[in-house]
Backbone as CSV, one residue per row, in Angstrom:
resi,resn,N_x,N_y,N_z,CA_x,CA_y,CA_z,C_x,C_y,C_z
1,MET,103.224,80.342,101.756,103.232,81.356,100.719,104.563,82.084,100.722
2,ASN,105.020,82.511,99.562,106.302,83.181,99.448,106.339,84.452,100.281
3,SER,107.499,84.712,100.869,107.657,85.909,101.693,109.060,86.457,101.522
4,VAL,109.255,87.675,102.023,110.579,88.284,102.077,110.929,88.472,103.546
5,THR,112.210,88.483,103.831,112.671,88.715,105.196,113.120,90.155,105.321
6,LEU,112.496,90.896,106.230,112.834,92.304,106.422,114.127,92.442,107.224
7,ASN,114.626,93.670,107.309,115.934,93.889,107.938,115.956,93.614,109.438
8,ASN,114.776,93.423,110.037,114.720,93.063,111.459,114.386,91.590,111.669
9,GLY,114.395,90.821,110.578,114.113,89.396,110.655,112.659,89.022,110.475
10,ALA,111.753,89.991,110.411,110.330,89.697,110.232,110.072,89.153,108.828
11,GLU,109.119,88.225,108.750,108.719,87.661,107.462,107.479,88.392,106.957
12,MET,107.555,88.911,105.739,106.458,89.674,105.125,106.025,88.963,103.847
13,PRO,104.765,88.545,103.744,104.306,87.909,102.503,104.557,88.819,101.312
14,ILE,105.090,88.278,100.236,105.447,89.100,99.090,104.214,89.556,98.313
15,LEU,103.099,88.876,98.507,101.846,89.248,97.849,100.795,89.533,98.914
16,GLY,100.205,90.727,98.846,99.189,91.116,99.820,97.961,91.685,99.139
17,PHE,97.072,92.211,99.960,95.821,92.783,99.466,95.708,94.215,99.974
18,GLY,95.572,95.158,99.057,95.450,96.561,99.424,94.009,97.044,99.357
19,VAL,93.686,98.038,100.162,92.306,98.544,100.211,92.214,100.026,99.860
20,TYR,93.239,100.561,99.200,93.199,101.953,98.767,92.027,102.161,97.811
21,GLN,91.259,103.215,98.046,90.105,103.608,97.227,88.929,102.637,97.303
22,ILE,88.963,101.673,98.220,87.764,100.869,98.451,86.910,101.615,99.470
23,PRO,85.671,101.965,99.137,84.826,102.709,100.071,84.648,101.936,101.372
24,PRO,84.543,102.640,102.496,84.390,101.954,103.783,83.252,100.935,103.787
25,GLU,82.140,101.279,103.148,80.985,100.381,103.171,81.216,99.098,102.369
26,GLU,82.261,99.055,101.543,82.574,97.852,100.770,83.798,97.118,101.302
27,THR,84.500,97.740,102.248,85.796,97.209,102.660,85.696,95.890,103.412
28,GLN,84.776,95.779,104.363,84.716,94.546,105.145,84.461,93.349,104.247
29,ALA,83.497,93.459,103.346,83.201,92.328,102.455,84.392,92.018,101.557
30,ALA,85.082,93.050,101.072,86.234,92.839,100.198,87.357,92.127,100.946
31,VAL,87.636,92.559,102.166,88.714,91.936,102.939,88.339,90.511,103.332
32,GLU,87.086,90.287,103.688,86.658,88.917,104.000,86.853,88.004,102.794
33,ALA,86.529,88.514,101.600,86.716,87.716,100.384,88.198,87.472,100.116
34,ALA,89.026,88.478,100.375,90.464,88.318,100.171,91.043,87.277,101.124
35,LEU,90.628,87.328,102.364,91.098,86.332,103.341,90.631,84.933,102.948
36,ALA,89.407,84.835,102.451,88.895,83.537,102.003,89.686,83.015,100.808
37,ALA,90.207,83.938,99.988,90.991,83.554,98.813,92.412,83.134,99.175
38,GLY,92.807,83.418,100.432,94.127,82.988,100.875,95.092,84.082,101.255
39,TYR,94.724,85.339,101.031,95.608,86.441,101.406,95.783,86.483,102.920
40,ARG,96.993,86.741,103.345,97.276,86.901,104.775,98.027,88.208,105.062
41,HIS,98.250,88.991,104.039,98.923,90.287,104.147,97.921,91.353,103.705
42,LEU,97.595,92.270,104.605,96.596,93.313,104.350,97.219,94.690,104.530
43,ASP,96.875,95.620,103.643,97.467,96.955,103.670,96.381,98.019,103.660
44,THR,96.410,98.904,104.677,95.485,100.028,104.739,96.248,101.268,105.189
45,ALA,95.516,102.325,105.536,96.130,103.573,105.999,95.069,104.422,106.674
46,ALA,95.500,105.255,107.590,94.558,106.178,108.236,93.857,107.034,107.192
47,ALA,94.603,107.434,106.159,94.042,108.320,105.141,93.005,107.643,104.260
48,TYR,92.963,106.306,104.257,91.987,105.609,103.416,90.594,105.618,104.026
49,GLY,90.510,105.826,105.331,89.213,105.890,105.984,88.513,104.552,106.138
50,ASN,89.256,103.449,106.035,88.600,102.140,106.124,89.324,101.169,107.059
51,GLU,90.110,101.712,107.999,90.787,100.838,108.965,89.784,100.048,109.802
52,GLU,88.724,100.698,110.249,87.747,100.036,111.119,87.116,98.843,110.420
53,GLU,86.786,99.012,109.142,86.137,97.947,108.389,87.111,96.796,108.114
54,LEU,88.362,97.128,107.856,89.357,96.070,107.686,89.495,95.275,108.986
55,GLY,89.543,95.986,110.108,89.642,95.310,111.398,88.457,94.415,111.677
56,ALA,87.260,94.880,111.273,86.056,94.069,111.477,86.130,92.775,110.662
57,ALA,86.678,92.875,109.442,86.816,91.679,108.611,87.806,90.697,109.224
58,VAL,88.892,91.217,109.769,89.883,90.350,110.425,89.248,89.634,111.605
59,LYS,88.493,90.367,112.407,87.847,89.765,113.579,86.833,88.707,113.156
60,ALA,86.054,89.019,112.123,85.021,88.075,111.670,85.620,86.816,111.058
61,SER,86.829,86.922,110.549,87.443,85.782,109.857,87.798,84.638,110.800
62,GLY,88.106,84.979,112.054,88.527,83.956,113.000,89.948,83.462,112.777
63,ILE,90.663,84.075,111.841,92.044,83.679,111.566,92.930,84.173,112.708
64,ALA,93.837,83.339,113.163,94.715,83.705,114.269,95.542,84.927,113.893
65,ARG,95.675,85.846,114.841,96.384,87.096,114.560,97.795,86.859,114.051
66,GLU,98.482,85.869,114.600,99.876,85.635,114.217,100.016,85.121,112.786
67,GLU,98.902,84.734,112.169,98.948,84.289,110.778,98.828,85.448,109.793
68,LEU,98.549,86.629,110.311,98.306,87.788,109.453,99.447,88.798,109.533
69,PHE,99.667,89.496,108.439,100.624,90.604,108.386,99.829,91.836,107.988
70,ILE,99.680,92.783,108.927,98.805,93.938,108.715,99.616,95.229,108.760
71,THR,99.443,96.030,107.708,100.118,97.321,107.575,99.104,98.445,107.641
72,THR,99.443,99.515,108.359,98.718,100.766,108.208,99.736,101.897,108.162
73,LYS,99.240,103.112,107.897,100.147,104.222,107.620,99.748,105.482,108.386
74,LEU,100.763,106.242,108.729,100.623,107.506,109.448,100.526,108.653,108.459
75,TRP,99.480,109.441,108.574,99.371,110.625,107.717,100.214,111.759,108.306
76,VAL,100.458,112.782,107.492,101.260,113.940,107.907,100.664,114.550,109.172
77,GLN,101.490,114.633,110.210,101.006,115.126,111.501,101.238,116.625,111.665
78,HIS,100.264,117.293,112.273,100.338,118.733,112.533,100.173,118.935,114.038
79,ALA,101.059,119.724,114.611,101.027,119.915,116.070,101.240,121.388,116.407
80,PRO,100.236,122.241,116.135,100.407,123.678,116.393,100.592,124.012,117.869
81,THR,100.068,123.170,118.755,100.176,123.488,120.189,100.902,122.405,120.983
82,GLY,101.353,121.357,120.304,102.035,120.272,121.003,103.239,119.822,120.221
83,SER,103.579,118.549,120.351,104.723,118.023,119.614,104.263,117.023,118.569
84,VAL,104.986,116.973,117.469,104.674,116.016,116.418,104.869,114.587,116.931
85,GLU,105.830,114.386,117.806,106.035,113.050,118.376,104.802,112.610,119.163
86,ASP,104.237,113.509,119.941,103.013,113.180,120.689,101.855,112.915,119.736
87,GLU,101.756,113.729,118.686,100.670,113.554,117.724,100.822,112.242,116.961
88,THR,102.049,111.842,116.712,102.290,110.563,116.035,101.800,109.408,116.897
89,ARG,102.119,109.457,118.171,101.661,108.399,119.081,100.125,108.398,119.171
90,ARG,99.528,109.588,119.229,98.066,109.665,119.283,97.458,109.070,118.016
91,ALA,98.042,109.389,116.860,97.527,108.860,115.594,97.662,107.343,115.535
92,PHE,98.769,106.849,116.058,98.978,105.393,116.077,97.930,104.717,116.955
93,GLU,97.688,105.286,118.140,96.676,104.710,119.039,95.304,104.713,118.373
94,SER,95.001,105.788,117.632,93.708,105.858,116.942,93.591,104.772,115.882
95,SER,94.676,104.544,115.156,94.653,103.487,114.147,94.465,102.115,114.786
96,LEU,95.184,101.855,115.869,95.029,100.571,116.556,93.595,100.378,117.037
97,THR,93.013,101.435,117.571,91.634,101.350,118.058,90.682,101.029,116.920
98,ARG,90.834,101.740,115.800,89.957,101.483,114.657,90.147,100.062,114.124
99,LEU,91.372,99.591,114.101,91.655,98.237,113.615,91.236,97.155,114.611
100,GLY,91.122,97.536,115.888,90.799,96.562,116.920,91.954,95.617,117.204
101,LEU,93.189,96.118,117.080,94.378,95.288,117.238,95.245,95.784,118.394
102,ASP,96.102,94.911,118.880,97.072,95.272,119.912,98.388,95.742,119.306
103,TYR,98.628,95.371,118.046,99.857,95.772,117.362,99.626,95.688,115.858
104,VAL,100.481,96.356,115.098,100.498,96.177,113.650,101.846,95.579,113.276
105,ASP,101.865,94.869,112.168,103.104,94.252,111.717,104.016,95.257,111.029
106,LEU,103.417,96.282,110.425,104.206,97.301,109.738,103.479,98.640,109.817
107,TYR,104.209,99.655,110.250,103.659,101.013,110.333,104.525,101.911,109.464
108,LEU,103.893,102.603,108.500,104.622,103.407,107.532,104.322,104.892,107.671
109,ILE,105.328,105.738,107.481,105.101,107.157,107.236,104.560,107.253,105.816
110,HIS,103.359,107.801,105.674,102.661,107.749,104.385,103.257,108.686,103.342
111,GLN,103.714,109.854,103.778,104.232,110.851,102.844,105.523,111.472,103.385
112,PRO,106.473,111.802,102.494,107.735,112.412,102.925,107.572,113.914,103.135
113,LEU,106.605,114.289,103.966,106.230,115.692,104.141,106.097,116.025,105.618
114,GLY,106.210,117.314,105.939,106.092,117.737,107.323,107.319,117.321,108.123
115,ASP,107.150,117.255,109.425,108.268,116.919,110.314,108.350,115.401,110.476
116,TYR,108.727,114.732,109.388,108.744,113.271,109.459,109.916,112.736,110.275
117,TYR,110.871,113.587,110.608,111.936,113.138,111.507,111.385,112.947,112.924
118,SER,110.533,113.853,113.370,109.891,113.669,114.675,108.956,112.469,114.636
119,GLU,108.242,112.296,113.527,107.369,111.126,113.388,108.198,109.846,113.504
120,TRP,109.352,109.837,112.855,110.192,108.635,112.874,110.716,108.345,114.276
121,ARG,111.080,109.385,115.014,111.548,109.166,116.385,110.460,108.511,117.225
122,ALA,109.218,108.972,117.057,108.112,108.362,117.798,107.882,106.923,117.346
123,MET,108.007,106.688,116.048,107.794,105.339,115.524,108.884,104.379,115.984
124,GLN,110.094,104.881,116.141,111.164,104.041,116.680,110.809,103.558,118.084
125,GLU,110.206,104.432,118.879,109.796,104.039,120.229,108.663,103.022,120.179
126,LEU,107.706,103.223,119.276,106.617,102.252,119.120,107.156,100.899,118.687
127,ASN,108.187,100.922,117.867,108.815,99.679,117.443,109.492,98.976,118.616
128,LYS,110.199,99.727,119.433,110.884,99.142,120.585,109.893,98.572,121.598
129,GLU,108.691,99.173,121.635,107.646,98.680,122.537,106.964,97.427,121.981
130,GLY,107.238,97.098,120.719,106.641,95.921,120.105,105.247,96.139,119.563
131,ARG,104.796,97.369,119.543,103.426,97.631,119.081,103.382,97.899,117.583
132,ALA,104.495,98.357,117.021,104.682,98.417,115.577,105.864,97.495,115.303
133,ARG,105.580,96.263,114.924,106.621,95.234,114.856,107.737,95.606,113.873
134,SER,107.352,96.266,112.777,108.312,96.819,111.817,107.836,98.219,111.455
135,ILE,108.776,99.090,111.113,108.423,100.458,110.713,109.112,100.790,109.402
136,GLY,108.457,101.634,108.616,109.011,101.986,107.319,108.405,103.260,106.790
137,VAL,108.574,103.480,105.499,108.125,104.726,104.871,107.411,104.407,103.563
138,SER,106.806,105.437,102.999,106.122,105.321,101.722,106.351,106.601,100.928
139,ASN,106.560,106.443,99.640,106.714,107.582,98.725,108.002,108.372,98.935
140,PHE,109.003,107.769,99.548,110.277,108.454,99.759,111.191,108.258,98.549
141,HIS,111.653,109.370,97.954,112.693,109.292,96.935,114.015,108.938,97.614
142,SER,114.962,108.498,96.815,116.206,107.962,97.365,116.956,108.963,98.240
143,ASP,116.976,110.235,97.860,117.730,111.207,98.653,117.130,111.367,100.041
144,ARG,115.797,111.442,100.118,115.137,111.583,101.431,115.286,110.307,102.247
145,LEU,115.241,109.170,101.584,115.379,107.891,102.284,116.768,107.775,102.907
146,VAL,117.801,108.074,102.132,119.166,107.976,102.635,119.386,108.954,103.783
147,ASP,118.850,110.157,103.670,119.016,111.143,104.739,118.361,110.664,106.035
148,LEU,117.181,110.072,105.912,116.496,109.544,107.093,117.319,108.413,107.722
149,ILE,117.837,107.533,106.892,118.648,106.422,107.401,119.889,106.939,108.114
150,ASP,120.572,107.893,107.503,121.860,108.358,108.029,121.744,109.110,109.352
151,HIS,120.553,109.592,109.684,120.410,110.413,110.878,119.479,109.813,111.924
152,ASN,119.246,108.510,111.819,118.383,107.855,112.803,118.923,106.484,113.166
153,GLU,118.372,105.941,114.237,118.856,104.672,114.765,118.368,103.484,113.959
154,ILE,117.074,103.476,113.610,116.475,102.319,112.936,116.334,102.588,111.443
155,VAL,116.806,101.666,110.631,116.671,101.748,109.182,115.252,101.316,108.800
156,PRO,114.539,102.095,107.991,113.202,101.667,107.566,113.231,100.262,106.985
157,ALA,112.265,99.457,107.379,112.190,98.084,106.872,111.673,98.044,105.440
158,VAL,110.829,99.011,105.090,110.127,99.003,103.801,110.023,100.434,103.278
159,ASN,110.067,100.579,101.954,109.671,101.825,101.290,108.648,101.448,100.236
160,GLN,107.404,101.875,100.449,106.314,101.549,99.527,106.183,102.684,98.516
161,ILE,106.444,102.384,97.244,106.471,103.420,96.212,105.757,102.934,94.950
162,GLU,105.352,103.880,94.126,104.749,103.561,92.830,105.727,102.706,92.023
163,THR,105.314,101.491,91.673,106.177,100.592,90.905,105.301,99.736,89.994
164,HIS,105.516,99.848,88.700,104.747,99.084,87.708,105.561,99.032,86.414
165,PRO,105.090,98.344,85.388,105.910,98.194,84.184,106.355,99.495,83.524
166,PHE,105.598,100.577,83.715,105.960,101.837,83.078,106.815,102.738,83.976
167,HIS,106.960,102.347,85.239,107.805,103.091,86.193,108.421,102.037,87.115
168,GLN,109.554,101.470,86.704,110.030,100.221,87.291,110.927,100.396,88.506
169,ARG,111.513,101.541,88.705,112.274,101.898,89.916,113.476,100.985,90.164
170,THR,114.123,100.528,89.118,115.223,99.585,89.293,116.410,100.203,90.029
171,GLY,116.741,101.453,89.704,117.847,102.111,90.394,117.570,102.293,91.864
172,GLU,116.337,102.737,92.174,115.963,102.913,93.576,115.956,101.583,94.319
173,GLN,115.519,100.524,93.638,115.510,99.217,94.283,116.925,98.777,94.636
174,GLU,117.870,99.021,93.743,119.258,98.652,94.029,119.793,99.419,95.231
175,LEU,119.481,100.709,95.288,119.929,101.505,96.439,119.302,100.972,97.723
176,MET,117.997,100.699,97.684,117.318,100.169,98.873,117.925,98.844,99.303
177,ARG,118.194,97.972,98.335,118.781,96.675,98.667,120.118,96.866,99.378
178,GLY,120.911,97.811,98.904,122.195,98.076,99.528,122.087,98.644,100.926
179,ARG,120.964,99.288,101.210,120.738,99.892,102.523,119.857,99.033,103.427
180,GLY,119.421,97.876,102.954,118.618,96.974,103.772,117.143,97.311,103.834
181,VAL,116.654,98.036,102.826,115.247,98.444,102.782,114.519,97.634,101.714
182,GLN,113.371,97.072,102.062,112.567,96.287,101.127,111.679,97.201,100.300
183,ILE,111.736,97.076,98.975,110.829,97.833,98.118,109.461,97.151,98.088
184,GLU,108.413,97.973,98.116,107.035,97.484,98.003,106.312,98.338,96.980
185,SER,105.551,97.704,96.117,104.850,98.402,95.040,103.447,98.830,95.445
186,TRP,103.142,100.115,95.184,101.732,100.491,95.106,101.447,100.817,93.633
187,GLY,100.171,100.648,93.249,99.799,100.891,91.855,100.435,99.925,90.882
188,PRO,100.486,98.606,91.180,101.188,97.669,90.300,100.618,97.601,88.888
189,PHE,99.332,97.899,88.752,98.713,97.865,87.432,98.605,99.268,86.822
190,ALA,99.233,100.256,87.464,99.195,101.648,86.993,97.763,102.146,86.822
191,GLU,96.835,101.502,87.581,95.400,101.824,87.481,94.921,101.762,86.034
192,GLY,95.537,100.873,85.264,95.125,100.672,83.874,95.618,101.725,82.909
193,ARG,96.435,102.661,83.390,96.917,103.714,82.498,97.875,103.147,81.453
194,ASN,98.084,103.934,80.386,98.904,103.483,79.246,98.379,102.178,78.658
195,ASN,97.075,101.940,78.843,96.438,100.724,78.302,97.184,99.463,78.739
196,LEU,97.538,99.422,80.015,98.337,98.308,80.523,97.698,96.957,80.233
197,PHE,96.393,96.834,80.451,95.759,95.514,80.342,95.632,95.013,78.906
198,THR,95.859,95.907,77.937,95.831,95.483,76.525,97.180,95.706,75.852
199,ASP,98.207,95.981,76.635,99.532,96.204,76.066,99.957,94.989,75.244
200,PRO,100.386,95.176,73.998,100.711,94.031,73.136,101.797,93.128,73.699
201,LEU,102.850,93.703,74.258,103.948,92.893,74.782,103.480,92.066,75.977
202,LEU,102.805,92.714,76.923,102.324,92.000,78.106,101.279,90.951,77.721
203,SER,100.441,91.292,76.745,99.403,90.359,76.296,100.025,89.120,75.655
204,GLU,101.091,89.318,74.885,101.767,88.186,74.240,102.384,87.259,75.288
205,ILE,103.016,87.836,76.293,103.620,87.021,77.350,102.541,86.291,78.144
206,ALA,101.440,86.998,78.410,100.338,86.375,79.147,99.778,85.184,78.379
207,GLU,99.597,85.345,77.074,99.057,84.258,76.250,100.004,83.057,76.256
208,ALA,101.295,83.320,76.266,102.277,82.229,76.251,102.197,81.382,77.516
209,HIS,101.766,81.975,78.610,101.683,81.248,79.878,100.253,80.830,80.226
210,GLY,99.284,81.197,79.402,97.893,80.910,79.738,97.425,81.683,80.946
211,LYS,97.952,82.892,81.095,97.628,83.744,82.240,97.100,85.088,81.754
212,SER,96.597,85.910,82.688,96.142,87.248,82.342,97.312,88.226,82.407
213,VAL,97.135,89.400,81.820,98.154,90.441,81.918,98.406,90.802,83.381
214,ALA,97.334,90.882,84.168,97.491,91.216,85.583,98.384,90.186,86.277
215,GLN,98.177,88.920,85.985,99.002,87.878,86.603,100.457,87.986,86.166
216,VAL,100.684,88.322,84.920,102.055,88.505,84.430,102.735,89.657,85.149
217,VAL,102.014,90.768,85.329,102.596,91.927,86.019,102.950,91.563,87.458
218,LEU,102.055,90.886,88.143,102.335,90.482,89.523,103.511,89.523,89.578
219,ARG,103.548,88.577,88.659,104.664,87.619,88.640,105.985,88.335,88.360
220,TRP,105.963,89.303,87.445,107.155,90.093,87.118,107.683,90.817,88.353
221,LEU,106.790,91.410,89.131,107.201,92.095,90.362,107.754,91.104,91.375
222,ILE,107.068,89.998,91.561,107.504,88.998,92.540,108.886,88.458,92.180
223,GLN,109.124,88.210,90.887,110.444,87.715,90.483,111.536,88.756,90.658
224,ARG,111.141,90.005,90.753,112.103,91.079,91.055,112.248,91.288,92.561
225,ASP,111.603,90.454,93.371,111.617,90.574,94.832,110.957,91.872,95.305
226,VAL,109.923,92.279,94.588,109.143,93.457,94.967,107.861,92.984,95.649
227,VAL,107.627,93.422,96.874,106.367,93.125,97.556,105.264,93.899,96.851
228,VAL,104.102,93.285,96.690,103.038,93.917,95.906,101.683,93.683,96.561
229,ILE,100.799,94.710,96.485,99.504,94.673,97.170,98.367,95.064,96.219
230,PRO,98.029,94.211,95.250,96.942,94.549,94.333,95.615,94.693,95.062
231,LYS,94.736,95.509,94.461,93.423,95.760,95.045,92.334,95.327,94.070
232,SER,91.266,94.781,94.611,90.081,94.482,93.819,88.909,94.321,94.775
233,VAL,87.694,94.549,94.292,86.511,94.259,95.107,85.770,93.046,94.546
234,ARG,86.336,92.429,93.519,85.699,91.277,92.884,86.404,90.002,93.307
235,PRO,85.696,89.087,93.982,86.328,87.854,94.461,87.055,87.067,93.380
236,GLU,86.479,87.020,92.175,87.133,86.252,91.115,88.463,86.884,90.707
237,ARG,88.536,88.218,90.744,89.797,88.894,90.426,90.805,88.726,91.564
238,MET,90.323,88.746,92.802,91.225,88.492,93.939,91.877,87.117,93.799
239,ALA,91.067,86.121,93.463,91.592,84.767,93.317,92.590,84.698,92.166
240,GLU,92.279,85.374,91.077,93.190,85.395,89.929,94.524,86.039,90.315
241,ASN,94.463,87.167,91.011,95.688,87.862,91.416,96.537,87.023,92.372
242,PHE,95.884,86.170,93.126,96.594,85.338,94.097,97.243,84.117,93.435
243,ASP,96.773,83.784,92.233,97.212,82.564,91.542,98.403,82.861,90.627
244,VAL,99.523,83.220,91.235,100.691,83.622,90.436,101.967,82.883,90.846
245,PHE,101.811,81.802,91.575,102.986,81.078,92.058,103.207,79.743,91.335
246,ASP,102.432,79.517,90.262,102.554,78.247,89.539,103.190,78.410,88.165
247,PHE,103.794,79.570,87.907,104.505,79.763,86.645,105.620,80.773,86.875
248,ALA,106.542,80.858,85.927,107.661,81.795,86.037,107.944,82.402,84.676
249,LEU,108.286,83.671,84.680,108.694,84.344,83.453,110.152,83.996,83.154
250,THR,110.469,83.881,81.883,111.849,83.609,81.492,112.679,84.888,81.585
251,GLU,113.986,84.726,81.569,114.863,85.902,81.577,114.585,86.776,80.362
252,GLU,114.320,86.148,79.228,114.030,86.912,78.009,112.747,87.718,78.173
253,GLN,111.726,87.129,78.789,110.471,87.853,79.014,110.656,88.981,80.020
254,MET,111.432,88.731,81.069,111.725,89.793,82.041,112.436,90.949,81.352
255,GLY,113.369,90.615,80.457,114.092,91.660,79.740,113.200,92.453,78.812
256,ARG,112.245,91.798,78.185,111.317,92.521,77.298,110.433,93.461,78.091
257,ILE,109.965,93.019,79.247,109.140,93.899,80.082,109.957,95.109,80.540
258,ALA,111.249,94.909,80.751,112.109,96.021,81.172,112.106,97.158,80.155
259,THR,111.840,96.849,78.892,111.849,97.884,77.854,110.653,98.819,77.945
260,LEU,109.656,98.477,78.758,108.466,99.329,78.901,108.696,100.514,79.838
261,ASP,109.801,100.517,80.546,110.056,101.535,81.571,110.201,102.923,80.951
262,THR,109.415,103.888,81.457,109.550,105.288,81.038,110.312,106.106,82.064
263,ASP,110.543,105.515,83.249,111.252,106.173,84.343,110.544,107.444,84.803
264,GLU,109.232,107.469,84.650,108.439,108.622,85.079,107.157,108.148,85.750
265,SER,106.711,108.926,86.735,105.453,108.621,87.407,104.275,108.814,86.460
266,LEU,103.275,107.976,86.621,102.017,108.171,85.893,100.966,108.848,86.768
267,PHE,101.350,109.226,87.985,100.371,109.770,88.917,100.726,111.181,89.378
268,PHE,101.759,111.315,90.189,102.137,112.652,90.653,103.560,112.630,91.164
269,ASP,104.144,113.814,91.248,105.528,113.953,91.665,105.575,114.556,93.068
270,HIS,106.173,113.821,94.000,106.268,114.316,95.374,107.236,115.485,95.508
271,ARG,107.872,115.870,94.412,108.747,117.044,94.443,108.093,118.249,93.779
272,ASP,106.846,118.101,93.341,106.117,119.200,92.731,105.549,120.095,93.833
273,PRO,105.901,121.396,93.869,105.459,122.270,94.965,103.945,122.282,95.182
274,GLU,103.188,122.276,94.111,101.730,122.294,94.246,101.228,121.013,94.909
275,MET,101.790,119.875,94.504,101.385,118.603,95.096,101.811,118.534,96.560
276,VAL,103.012,118.997,96.856,103.494,119.010,98.242,102.543,119.807,99.125
277,SER,102.133,120.985,98.644,101.236,121.830,99.427,99.870,121.187,99.604
278,ARG,99.377,120.548,98.536,98.048,119.923,98.608,98.048,118.739,99.578
279,LEU,99.053,117.871,99.447,99.121,116.709,100.339,99.392,117.133,101.776
280,GLY,100.333,118.049,101.939,100.709,118.467,103.299,99.611,119.211,104.020
281,GLY,98.692,119.837,103.266,97.606,120.568,103.887,96.381,119.731,104.187
282,HIS,96.380,118.476,103.710,95.241,117.583,103.960,95.280,117.080,105.399
283,ARG,94.128,117.034,106.025,94.051,116.602,107.434,93.348,115.257,107.532
284,VAL,93.906,114.411,108.374,93.315,113.117,108.700,93.253,113.018,110.199
285,ASP,92.075,112.713,110.736,91.921,112.632,112.210,92.680,111.424,112.733
């Protein structure tokens, strides 16, 4: 299966399966179905509350650990009586325990909030120990990403950010490429906003290839070298999302999709004070 090579030489499948907003009681069955469909890249987070169920699905699958690429994420750490570095290590150990794993392939700082410099220092040590094979960030705007890179030893391997046809992040991707950071998309279908699945332009391109709009969007991201982790709880949709390596969009079609970019988030702004306070005040054990 197609993959990208991260800045530390690790191979990361360009297409994975995400479990954001899948209830814990549905997660194991969903991940088992995804693995059966051929996915080998799985993405979760402490904040999703379903690491344990994802780990149970991995164990039940019998698939060799080295065949899988598993990501989880660190939530904003609070250390009123200790150190954020210690709390980061504790949070990592908790995630490993819930997942039932000895290591993760990628560990991300979930939000650019709080003392993420201390979190990064702890993650650098986890990386050197081989327990977080690659480390990266999520939701970092370019200024925060560059500042983190310039003042630390290890360059983030990945930045997972909102990326879809209506918010394409081309400028940020170019900056990341220049700095050795792999862009990864969350929300590739914009959760159906802006009527994505019935968009006339995307629908026309999909019809030309005998594919669905969802498949066109995934193919568009893959051709841009964007790692993507679509989510579904329906096995037939998982299989459809995985079936995107047997066709290619033309340069003209890629250019037409580029015209859909609004250069604005459809969800929330990490620079909005109210959102910063709400996210930063949320607690995850």
